[in-house]
Amino acid sequence: MSGAYQTSRKEQAHEDSAWAVLWTNDDKIVSGSIDETVKVWAPKTETSPVPKLEEVSTFTGHFLGVVSMSASSDGRLCACSSLDGRLRIWNLDDKSLVKLIDPGPVEAWTVAMHPQGQLVAAGSQTGNVNIFGVGAQGDKPEAVLTPHNKFIMSVAYSPDGRLVASGAMDGAVHVMDSVSGNLIRKLEGHSKAVRGLSFSPDSKVLLTGCEDMTVIMHDVSQPSGTVATLTGVPPA
């Protein structure tokens, strides 16, 4: 990511709450909303030396609102999940729908796209991580990983594509080999739903964010790899 962005407030960017947002490696911001749209924003520099964001495209077709989004490392493809249980893969460059996946009503809550864009991992309400091929035919997953028996609230690929992590409603976090599906690490420390997962650029550290108001940094290469725990302050 590059450039400096002027601090500003965009009123009525969506007609309802925005539940998901991401910043691609090629400097696009993508937002997904309960208004059933996905919008792409890009810097505009013609009138100011400090770029301002302007809307460049809007994708429609999601039903009941967008829950989760994830982009490929080149910023070209974006996978989105919605409350209707379907996944849509969008091409952000040519503004087209690449693939619609309908795996069933409880099989795709949160989504993560492989860095190279050929696979999409979806965490389910039944505790599975379903792996779909972007270029595959049909709605069936190419692989099903079974790390949890609880609702999976978050999922993430490592930047090198070798690992896939999942966080569940009960606070459990599992790190698996993305090819074999084998469990590599079970990470502990959370007591409530794990809502966010993010790997460091070198794929060695995993940040886990939880409803228990903690963020834990894990060294995924070590059996007991807790690096630090950040604790929030409850509201007064």
mmCIF file of N, CA, C and O in Angstrom, residues 119-207:
data_model
loop_
_atom_site.group_PDB
_atom_site.id
_atom_site.type_symbol
_atom_site.label_atom_id
_atom_site.label_comp_id
_atom_site.label_asym_id
_atom_site.label_seq_id
_atom_site.Cartn_x
_atom_site.Cartn_y
_atom_site.Cartn_z
ATOM 1 N N LEU A 119 -8.347 -20.518 -4.854
ATOM 2 C CA LEU A 119 -9.157 -21.209 -3.860
ATOM 3 C C LEU A 119 -9.823 -20.206 -2.931
ATOM 4 O O LEU A 119 -9.307 -19.109 -2.710
ATOM 5 N N VAL A 120 -10.961 -20.635 -2.386
ATOM 6 C CA VAL A 120 -11.661 -19.840 -1.379
ATOM 7 C C VAL A 120 -12.011 -20.758 -0.221
ATOM 8 O O VAL A 120 -12.572 -21.844 -0.423
ATOM 9 N N ALA A 121 -11.662 -20.337 0.993
ATOM 10 C CA ALA A 121 -12.017 -21.080 2.197
ATOM 11 C C ALA A 121 -13.204 -20.397 2.858
ATOM 12 O O ALA A 121 -13.220 -19.176 3.013
ATOM 13 N N ALA A 122 -14.197 -21.181 3.244
ATOM 14 C CA ALA A 122 -15.390 -20.640 3.892
ATOM 15 C C ALA A 122 -15.632 -21.375 5.195
ATOM 16 O O ALA A 122 -15.703 -22.608 5.229
ATOM 17 N N GLY A 123 -15.755 -20.617 6.283
ATOM 18 C CA GLY A 123 -16.067 -21.195 7.572
ATOM 19 C C GLY A 123 -17.570 -21.363 7.724
ATOM 20 O O GLY A 123 -18.339 -20.465 7.391
ATOM 21 N N SER A 124 -18.002 -22.514 8.221
ATOM 22 C CA SER A 124 -19.421 -22.832 8.281
ATOM 23 C C SER A 124 -19.963 -22.752 9.705
ATOM 24 O O SER A 124 -19.220 -22.723 10.687
ATOM 25 N N GLN A 125 -21.275 -22.764 9.810
ATOM 26 C CA GLN A 125 -21.920 -22.768 11.110
ATOM 27 C C GLN A 125 -21.849 -24.137 11.781
ATOM 28 O O GLN A 125 -22.131 -24.271 12.970
ATOM 29 N N THR A 126 -21.454 -25.161 11.029
ATOM 30 C CA THR A 126 -21.359 -26.514 11.568
ATOM 31 C C THR A 126 -19.952 -26.875 12.033
ATOM 32 O O THR A 126 -19.736 -27.979 12.530
ATOM 33 N N GLY A 127 -18.988 -25.963 11.863
ATOM 34 C CA GLY A 127 -17.636 -26.214 12.325
ATOM 35 C C GLY A 127 -16.663 -26.663 11.262
ATOM 36 O O GLY A 127 -15.499 -26.955 11.564
ATOM 37 N N ASN A 128 -17.103 -26.730 10.010
ATOM 38 C CA ASN A 128 -16.223 -27.121 8.917
ATOM 39 C C ASN A 128 -15.607 -25.896 8.234
ATOM 40 O O ASN A 128 -16.175 -24.804 8.259
ATOM 41 N N VAL A 129 -14.449 -26.104 7.604
ATOM 42 C CA VAL A 129 -13.889 -25.134 6.677
ATOM 43 C C VAL A 129 -13.973 -25.760 5.289
ATOM 44 O O VAL A 129 -13.320 -26.773 5.016
ATOM 45 N N ASN A 130 -14.802 -25.195 4.449
ATOM 46 C CA ASN A 130 -15.004 -25.715 3.102
ATOM 47 C C ASN A 130 -14.091 -24.988 2.126
ATOM 48 O O ASN A 130 -14.054 -23.754 2.108
ATOM 49 N N ILE A 131 -13.362 -25.748 1.318
ATOM 50 C CA ILE A 131 -12.428 -25.182 0.343
ATOM 51 C C ILE A 131 -13.022 -25.344 -1.053
ATOM 52 O O ILE A 131 -13.263 -26.466 -1.514
ATOM 53 N N PHE A 132 -13.254 -24.212 -1.720
ATOM 54 C CA PHE A 132 -13.853 -24.220 -3.050
ATOM 55 C C PHE A 132 -12.825 -23.773 -4.089
ATOM 56 O O PHE A 132 -12.023 -22.869 -3.832
ATOM 57 N N GLY A 133 -12.885 -24.384 -5.263
ATOM 58 C CA GLY A 133 -12.046 -23.970 -6.371
ATOM 59 C C GLY A 133 -12.736 -22.889 -7.177
ATOM 60 O O GLY A 133 -13.892 -23.055 -7.580
ATOM 61 N N VAL A 134 -12.045 -21.785 -7.406
ATOM 62 C CA VAL A 134 -12.642 -20.682 -8.162
ATOM 63 C C VAL A 134 -12.953 -21.118 -9.592
ATOM 64 O O VAL A 134 -13.968 -20.721 -10.173
ATOM 65 N N GLY A 135 -12.099 -21.945 -10.160
ATOM 66 C CA GLY A 135 -12.314 -22.402 -11.525
ATOM 67 C C GLY A 135 -13.065 -23.711 -11.638
ATOM 68 O O GLY A 135 -13.259 -24.219 -12.748
ATOM 69 N N ALA A 136 -13.517 -24.267 -10.506
ATOM 70 C CA ALA A 136 -14.196 -25.560 -10.522
ATOM 71 C C ALA A 136 -15.659 -25.408 -10.941
ATOM 72 O O ALA A 136 -16.252 -24.333 -10.839
ATOM 73 N N GLN A 137 -16.241 -26.516 -11.390
ATOM 74 C CA GLN A 137 -17.649 -26.535 -11.762
ATOM 75 C C GLN A 137 -18.495 -26.940 -10.557
ATOM 76 O O GLN A 137 -18.084 -27.744 -9.731
ATOM 77 N N GLY A 138 -19.684 -26.372 -10.454
ATOM 78 C CA GLY A 138 -20.602 -26.774 -9.405
ATOM 79 C C GLY A 138 -20.344 -26.084 -8.078
ATOM 80 O O GLY A 138 -19.460 -25.229 -7.944
ATOM 81 N N ASP A 139 -21.126 -26.510 -7.074
ATOM 82 C CA ASP A 139 -21.104 -25.867 -5.765
ATOM 83 C C ASP A 139 -20.434 -26.705 -4.680
ATOM 84 O O ASP A 139 -20.360 -26.272 -3.536
ATOM 85 N N LYS A 140 -19.976 -27.907 -5.015
ATOM 86 C CA LYS A 140 -19.381 -28.770 -4.001
ATOM 87 C C LYS A 140 -17.948 -28.334 -3.694
ATOM 88 O O LYS A 140 -17.197 -27.958 -4.603
ATOM 89 N N PRO A 141 -17.540 -28.391 -2.421
ATOM 90 C CA PRO A 141 -16.158 -28.031 -2.076
ATOM 91 C C PRO A 141 -15.172 -29.071 -2.572
ATOM 92 O O PRO A 141 -15.503 -30.258 -2.690
ATOM 93 N N GLU A 142 -13.952 -28.618 -2.864
ATOM 94 C CA GLU A 142 -12.885 -29.533 -3.262
ATOM 95 C C GLU A 142 -12.331 -30.274 -2.059
ATOM 96 O O GLU A 142 -11.786 -31.368 -2.188
ATOM 97 N N ALA A 143 -12.444 -29.657 -0.888
ATOM 98 C CA ALA A 143 -11.995 -30.290 0.348
ATOM 99 C C ALA A 143 -12.813 -29.744 1.503
ATOM 100 O O ALA A 143 -13.322 -28.616 1.439
ATOM 101 N N VAL A 144 -12.962 -30.541 2.555
ATOM 102 C CA VAL A 144 -13.658 -30.122 3.767
ATOM 103 C C VAL A 144 -12.747 -30.410 4.954
ATOM 104 O O VAL A 144 -12.395 -31.555 5.223
ATOM 105 N N LEU A 145 -12.349 -29.338 5.643
ATOM 106 C CA LEU A 145 -11.534 -29.471 6.850
ATOM 107 C C LEU A 145 -12.471 -29.417 8.053
ATOM 108 O O LEU A 145 -13.451 -28.663 8.055
ATOM 109 N N THR A 146 -12.166 -30.223 9.075
ATOM 110 C CA THR A 146 -13.083 -30.336 10.218
ATOM 111 C C THR A 146 -12.362 -30.024 11.529
ATOM 112 O O THR A 146 -12.239 -30.887 12.403
ATOM 113 N N PRO A 147 -11.898 -28.786 11.704
ATOM 114 C CA PRO A 147 -11.138 -28.460 12.913
ATOM 115 C C PRO A 147 -12.004 -28.215 14.141
ATOM 116 O O PRO A 147 -11.527 -28.319 15.274
ATOM 117 N N HIS A 148 -13.275 -27.868 13.953
ATOM 118 C CA HIS A 148 -14.122 -27.457 15.069
ATOM 119 C C HIS A 148 -15.424 -28.242 15.068
ATOM 120 O O HIS A 148 -15.792 -28.882 14.088
ATOM 121 N N ASN A 149 -16.136 -28.149 16.183
ATOM 122 C CA ASN A 149 -17.536 -28.583 16.205
ATOM 123 C C ASN A 149 -18.436 -27.424 16.604
ATOM 124 O O ASN A 149 -19.562 -27.617 17.040
ATOM 125 N N LYS A 150 -17.899 -26.203 16.461
ATOM 126 C CA LYS A 150 -18.637 -24.993 16.772
ATOM 127 C C LYS A 150 -18.638 -24.067 15.557
ATOM 128 O O LYS A 150 -17.814 -24.185 14.652
ATOM 129 N N PHE A 151 -19.567 -23.145 15.559
ATOM 130 C CA PHE A 151 -19.720 -22.123 14.527
ATOM 131 C C PHE A 151 -18.375 -21.430 14.284
ATOM 132 O O PHE A 151 -17.768 -20.895 15.194
ATOM 133 N N ILE A 152 -17.902 -21.436 13.033
ATOM 134 C CA ILE A 152 -16.650 -20.777 12.688
ATOM 135 C C ILE A 152 -16.934 -19.321 12.331
ATOM 136 O O ILE A 152 -17.651 -19.029 11.381
ATOM 137 N N MET A 153 -16.353 -18.416 13.105
ATOM 138 C CA MET A 153 -16.617 -16.987 12.961
ATOM 139 C C MET A 153 -15.581 -16.276 12.101
ATOM 140 O O MET A 153 -15.824 -15.153 11.636
ATOM 141 N N SER A 154 -14.402 -16.888 11.894
ATOM 142 C CA SER A 154 -13.335 -16.223 11.139
ATOM 143 C C SER A 154 -12.444 -17.266 10.489
ATOM 144 O O SER A 154 -12.274 -18.377 11.003
ATOM 145 N N VAL A 155 -11.865 -16.900 9.360
ATOM 146 C CA VAL A 155 -10.955 -17.778 8.638
ATOM 147 C C VAL A 155 -9.968 -16.913 7.872
ATOM 148 O O VAL A 155 -10.298 -15.803 7.443
ATOM 149 N N ALA A 156 -8.724 -17.393 7.718
ATOM 150 C CA ALA A 156 -7.689 -16.605 7.025
ATOM 151 C C ALA A 156 -6.639 -17.524 6.432
ATOM 152 O O ALA A 156 -6.256 -18.529 7.055
ATOM 153 N N TYR A 157 -6.168 -17.177 5.243
ATOM 154 C CA TYR A 157 -4.988 -17.804 4.647
ATOM 155 C C TYR A 157 -3.756 -17.005 5.040
ATOM 156 O O TYR A 157 -3.811 -15.766 5.159
ATOM 157 N N SER A 158 -2.635 -17.687 5.202
ATOM 158 C CA SER A 158 -1.365 -16.986 5.379
ATOM 159 C C SER A 158 -0.931 -16.399 4.039
ATOM 160 O O SER A 158 -1.310 -16.900 2.974
ATOM 161 N N PRO A 159 -0.149 -15.309 4.041
ATOM 162 C CA PRO A 159 0.275 -14.691 2.781
ATOM 163 C C PRO A 159 1.030 -15.627 1.841
ATOM 164 O O PRO A 159 0.971 -15.445 0.618
ATOM 165 N N ASP A 160 1.749 -16.633 2.391
ATOM 166 C CA ASP A 160 2.448 -17.568 1.516
ATOM 167 C C ASP A 160 1.544 -18.697 1.035
ATOM 168 O O ASP A 160 1.964 -19.563 0.255
ATOM 169 N N GLY A 161 0.289 -18.714 1.496
ATOM 170 C CA GLY A 161 -0.684 -19.694 1.039
ATOM 171 C C GLY A 161 -0.543 -21.078 1.646
ATOM 172 O O GLY A 161 -1.326 -21.976 1.338
ATOM 173 N N ARG A 162 0.401 -21.268 2.549
ATOM 174 C CA ARG A 162 0.669 -22.603 3.090
ATOM 175 C C ARG A 162 -0.216 -22.965 4.268
ATOM 176 O O ARG A 162 -0.387 -24.143 4.582
ATOM 177 N N LEU A 163 -0.777 -21.965 4.944
ATOM 178 C CA LEU A 163 -1.565 -22.201 6.147
ATOM 179 C C LEU A 163 -2.962 -21.615 5.986
ATOM 180 O O LEU A 163 -3.156 -20.617 5.292
ATOM 181 N N VAL A 164 -3.916 -22.232 6.657
ATOM 182 C CA VAL A 164 -5.259 -21.668 6.773
ATOM 183 C C VAL A 164 -5.657 -21.772 8.242
ATOM 184 O O VAL A 164 -5.487 -22.814 8.870
ATOM 185 N N ALA A 165 -6.114 -20.657 8.794
ATOM 186 C CA ALA A 165 -6.489 -20.599 10.200
ATOM 187 C C ALA A 165 -7.979 -20.373 10.324
ATOM 188 O O ALA A 165 -8.594 -19.711 9.478
ATOM 189 N N SER A 166 -8.561 -20.903 11.401
ATOM 190 C CA SER A 166 -9.991 -20.709 11.656
ATOM 191 C C SER A 166 -10.205 -20.408 13.127
ATOM 192 O O SER A 166 -9.531 -20.947 14.004
ATOM 193 N N GLY A 167 -11.163 -19.518 13.394
ATOM 194 C CA GLY A 167 -11.522 -19.163 14.758
ATOM 195 C C GLY A 167 -12.992 -19.436 14.995
ATOM 196 O O GLY A 167 -13.834 -19.118 14.145
ATOM 197 N N ALA A 168 -13.320 -20.022 16.158
ATOM 198 C CA ALA A 168 -14.676 -20.483 16.406
ATOM 199 C C ALA A 168 -15.382 -19.682 17.488
ATOM 200 O O ALA A 168 -14.777 -18.877 18.200
ATOM 201 N N MET A 169 -16.666 -19.951 17.634
ATOM 202 C CA MET A 169 -17.504 -19.259 18.595
ATOM 203 C C MET A 169 -17.055 -19.506 20.033
ATOM 204 O O MET A 169 -17.247 -18.664 20.911
ATOM 205 N N ASP A 170 -16.447 -20.673 20.296
ATOM 206 C CA ASP A 170 -16.043 -21.015 21.655
ATOM 207 C C ASP A 170 -14.651 -20.517 22.021
ATOM 208 O O ASP A 170 -14.144 -20.825 23.095
ATOM 209 N N GLY A 171 -13.988 -19.762 21.127
ATOM 210 C CA GLY A 171 -12.665 -19.219 21.403
ATOM 211 C C GLY A 171 -11.513 -20.037 20.865
ATOM 212 O O GLY A 171 -10.360 -19.612 20.952
ATOM 213 N N ALA A 172 -11.790 -21.196 20.297
ATOM 214 C CA ALA A 172 -10.726 -22.045 19.766
ATOM 215 C C ALA A 172 -10.211 -21.503 18.435
ATOM 216 O O ALA A 172 -10.977 -21.007 17.619
ATOM 217 N N VAL A 173 -8.901 -21.607 18.244
ATOM 218 C CA VAL A 173 -8.268 -21.225 16.984
ATOM 219 C C VAL A 173 -7.418 -22.401 16.513
ATOM 220 O O VAL A 173 -6.616 -22.938 17.285
ATOM 221 N N HIS A 174 -7.612 -22.810 15.270
ATOM 222 C CA HIS A 174 -6.846 -23.901 14.688
ATOM 223 C C HIS A 174 -6.080 -23.403 13.472
ATOM 224 O O HIS A 174 -6.613 -22.622 12.677
ATOM 225 N N VAL A 175 -4.841 -23.871 13.333
ATOM 226 C CA VAL A 175 -4.005 -23.558 12.168
ATOM 227 C C VAL A 175 -3.719 -24.869 11.454
ATOM 228 O O VAL A 175 -3.214 -25.822 12.064
ATOM 229 N N MET A 176 -4.042 -24.908 10.158
ATOM 230 C CA MET A 176 -3.923 -26.143 9.393
ATOM 231 C C MET A 176 -3.059 -25.954 8.153
ATOM 232 O O MET A 176 -2.909 -24.844 7.652
ATOM 233 N N ASP A 177 -2.489 -27.058 7.691
ATOM 234 C CA ASP A 177 -1.791 -27.074 6.414
ATOM 235 C C ASP A 177 -2.838 -26.930 5.314
ATOM 236 O O ASP A 177 -3.798 -27.710 5.261
ATOM 237 N N SER A 178 -2.679 -25.950 4.434
ATOM 238 C CA SER A 178 -3.709 -25.671 3.437
ATOM 239 C C SER A 178 -3.793 -26.732 2.342
ATOM 240 O O SER A 178 -4.799 -26.819 1.648
ATOM 241 N N VAL A 179 -2.744 -27.545 2.191
ATOM 242 C CA VAL A 179 -2.746 -28.589 1.162
ATOM 243 C C VAL A 179 -3.272 -29.907 1.718
ATOM 244 O O VAL A 179 -4.210 -30.502 1.184
ATOM 245 N N SER A 180 -2.686 -30.370 2.819
ATOM 246 C CA SER A 180 -3.077 -31.660 3.386
ATOM 247 C C SER A 180 -4.294 -31.562 4.297
ATOM 248 O O SER A 180 -4.997 -32.552 4.516
ATOM 249 N N GLY A 181 -4.533 -30.376 4.855
ATOM 250 C CA GLY A 181 -5.601 -30.216 5.823
ATOM 251 C C GLY A 181 -5.230 -30.633 7.224
ATOM 252 O O GLY A 181 -6.059 -30.563 8.138
ATOM 253 N N ASN A 182 -3.996 -31.077 7.420
ATOM 254 C CA ASN A 182 -3.562 -31.546 8.742
ATOM 255 C C ASN A 182 -3.494 -30.389 9.732
ATOM 256 O O ASN A 182 -3.078 -29.279 9.391
ATOM 257 N N LEU A 183 -3.886 -30.680 10.966
ATOM 258 C CA LEU A 183 -3.807 -29.685 12.026
ATOM 259 C C LEU A 183 -2.350 -29.463 12.416
ATOM 260 O O LEU A 183 -1.623 -30.416 12.701
ATOM 261 N N ILE A 184 -1.922 -28.212 12.418
ATOM 262 C CA ILE A 184 -0.548 -27.865 12.802
ATOM 263 C C ILE A 184 -0.508 -27.315 14.222
ATOM 264 O O ILE A 184 0.346 -27.696 15.020
ATOM 265 N N ARG A 185 -1.430 -26.431 14.544
ATOM 266 C CA ARG A 185 -1.455 -25.836 15.881
ATOM 267 C C ARG A 185 -2.900 -25.631 16.317
ATOM 268 O O ARG A 185 -3.758 -25.240 15.535
ATOM 269 N N LYS A 186 -3.153 -25.874 17.604
ATOM 270 C CA LYS A 186 -4.378 -25.437 18.254
ATOM 271 C C LYS A 186 -3.982 -24.343 19.228
ATOM 272 O O LYS A 186 -3.213 -24.583 20.165
ATOM 273 N N LEU A 187 -4.472 -23.140 19.001
ATOM 274 C CA LEU A 187 -4.069 -21.975 19.777
ATOM 275 C C LEU A 187 -5.123 -21.670 20.832
ATOM 276 O O LEU A 187 -6.314 -21.644 20.541
ATOM 277 N N GLU A 188 -4.654 -21.431 22.043
ATOM 278 C CA GLU A 188 -5.566 -21.186 23.152
ATOM 279 C C GLU A 188 -5.364 -19.786 23.706
ATOM 280 O O GLU A 188 -4.411 -19.096 23.362
ATOM 281 N N GLY A 189 -6.289 -19.378 24.568
ATOM 282 C CA GLY A 189 -6.163 -18.084 25.218
ATOM 283 C C GLY A 189 -7.421 -17.242 25.174
ATOM 284 O O GLY A 189 -7.568 -16.283 25.931
ATOM 285 N N HIS A 190 -8.357 -17.592 24.276
ATOM 286 C CA HIS A 190 -9.598 -16.847 24.172
ATOM 287 C C HIS A 190 -10.740 -17.602 24.848
ATOM 288 O O HIS A 190 -10.739 -18.833 24.903
ATOM 289 N N SER A 191 -11.737 -16.851 25.307
ATOM 290 C CA SER A 191 -12.869 -17.455 26.012
ATOM 291 C C SER A 191 -14.206 -17.220 25.322
ATOM 292 O O SER A 191 -15.218 -17.773 25.750
ATOM 293 N N LYS A 192 -14.208 -16.405 24.267
ATOM 294 C CA LYS A 192 -15.440 -16.123 23.541
ATOM 295 C C LYS A 192 -15.173 -16.230 22.037
ATOM 296 O O LYS A 192 -14.099 -16.678 21.625
ATOM 297 N N ALA A 193 -16.143 -15.799 21.248
ATOM 298 C CA ALA A 193 -16.044 -15.941 19.796
ATOM 299 C C ALA A 193 -14.854 -15.168 19.230
ATOM 300 O O ALA A 193 -14.647 -14.003 19.555
ATOM 301 N N VAL A 194 -14.086 -15.833 18.373
ATOM 302 C CA VAL A 194 -12.937 -15.215 17.704
ATOM 303 C C VAL A 194 -13.430 -14.631 16.387
ATOM 304 O O VAL A 194 -13.738 -15.352 15.446
ATOM 305 N N ARG A 195 -13.490 -13.309 16.346
ATOM 306 C CA ARG A 195 -14.104 -12.615 15.208
ATOM 307 C C ARG A 195 -13.120 -12.233 14.112
ATOM 308 O O ARG A 195 -13.518 -11.973 12.971
ATOM 309 N N GLY A 196 -11.819 -12.134 14.440
ATOM 310 C CA GLY A 196 -10.855 -11.669 13.453
ATOM 311 C C GLY A 196 -9.550 -12.437 13.499
ATOM 312 O O GLY A 196 -9.056 -12.781 14.578
ATOM 313 N N LEU A 197 -8.998 -12.722 12.314
ATOM 314 C CA LEU A 197 -7.704 -13.393 12.166
ATOM 315 C C LEU A 197 -6.891 -12.657 11.118
ATOM 316 O O LEU A 197 -7.419 -12.295 10.066
ATOM 317 N N SER A 198 -5.601 -12.457 11.395
ATOM 318 C CA SER A 198 -4.744 -11.791 10.413
ATOM 319 C C SER A 198 -3.308 -12.261 10.596
ATOM 320 O O SER A 198 -2.770 -12.211 11.709
ATOM 321 N N PHE A 199 -2.682 -12.715 9.499
ATOM 322 C CA PHE A 199 -1.291 -13.141 9.515
ATOM 323 C C PHE A 199 -0.369 -11.968 9.238
ATOM 324 O O PHE A 199 -0.736 -11.015 8.533
ATOM 325 N N SER A 200 0.823 -12.043 9.766
ATOM 326 C CA SER A 200 1.875 -11.088 9.429
ATOM 327 C C SER A 200 2.339 -11.335 7.999
ATOM 328 O O SER A 200 2.120 -12.415 7.438
ATOM 329 N N PRO A 201 2.974 -10.352 7.357
ATOM 330 C CA PRO A 201 3.408 -10.527 5.963
ATOM 331 C C PRO A 201 4.328 -11.725 5.729
ATOM 332 O O PRO A 201 4.334 -12.296 4.638
ATOM 333 N N ASP A 202 5.107 -12.118 6.760
ATOM 334 C CA ASP A 202 6.000 -13.261 6.591
ATOM 335 C C ASP A 202 5.346 -14.586 6.970
ATOM 336 O O ASP A 202 6.003 -15.634 6.969
ATOM 337 N N SER A 203 4.062 -14.560 7.294
ATOM 338 C CA SER A 203 3.256 -15.749 7.612
ATOM 339 C C SER A 203 3.659 -16.441 8.917
ATOM 340 O O SER A 203 3.185 -17.539 9.202
ATOM 341 N N LYS A 204 4.477 -15.815 9.740
ATOM 342 C CA LYS A 204 4.960 -16.454 10.962
ATOM 343 C C LYS A 204 4.137 -16.110 12.199
ATOM 344 O O LYS A 204 4.146 -16.851 13.182
ATOM 345 N N VAL A 205 3.457 -14.976 12.163
ATOM 346 C CA VAL A 205 2.702 -14.524 13.332
ATOM 347 C C VAL A 205 1.232 -14.396 12.946
ATOM 348 O O VAL A 205 0.893 -13.885 11.879
ATOM 349 N N LEU A 206 0.370 -14.881 13.838
ATOM 350 C CA LEU A 206 -1.069 -14.784 13.630
ATOM 351 C C LEU A 206 -1.684 -13.940 14.745
ATOM 352 O O LEU A 206 -1.470 -14.198 15.930
ATOM 353 N N LEU A 207 -2.430 -12.910 14.351
ATOM 354 C CA LEU A 207 -3.185 -12.098 15.300
ATOM 355 C C LEU A 207 -4.614 -12.623 15.369
ATOM 356 O O LEU A 207 -5.247 -12.858 14.328
#
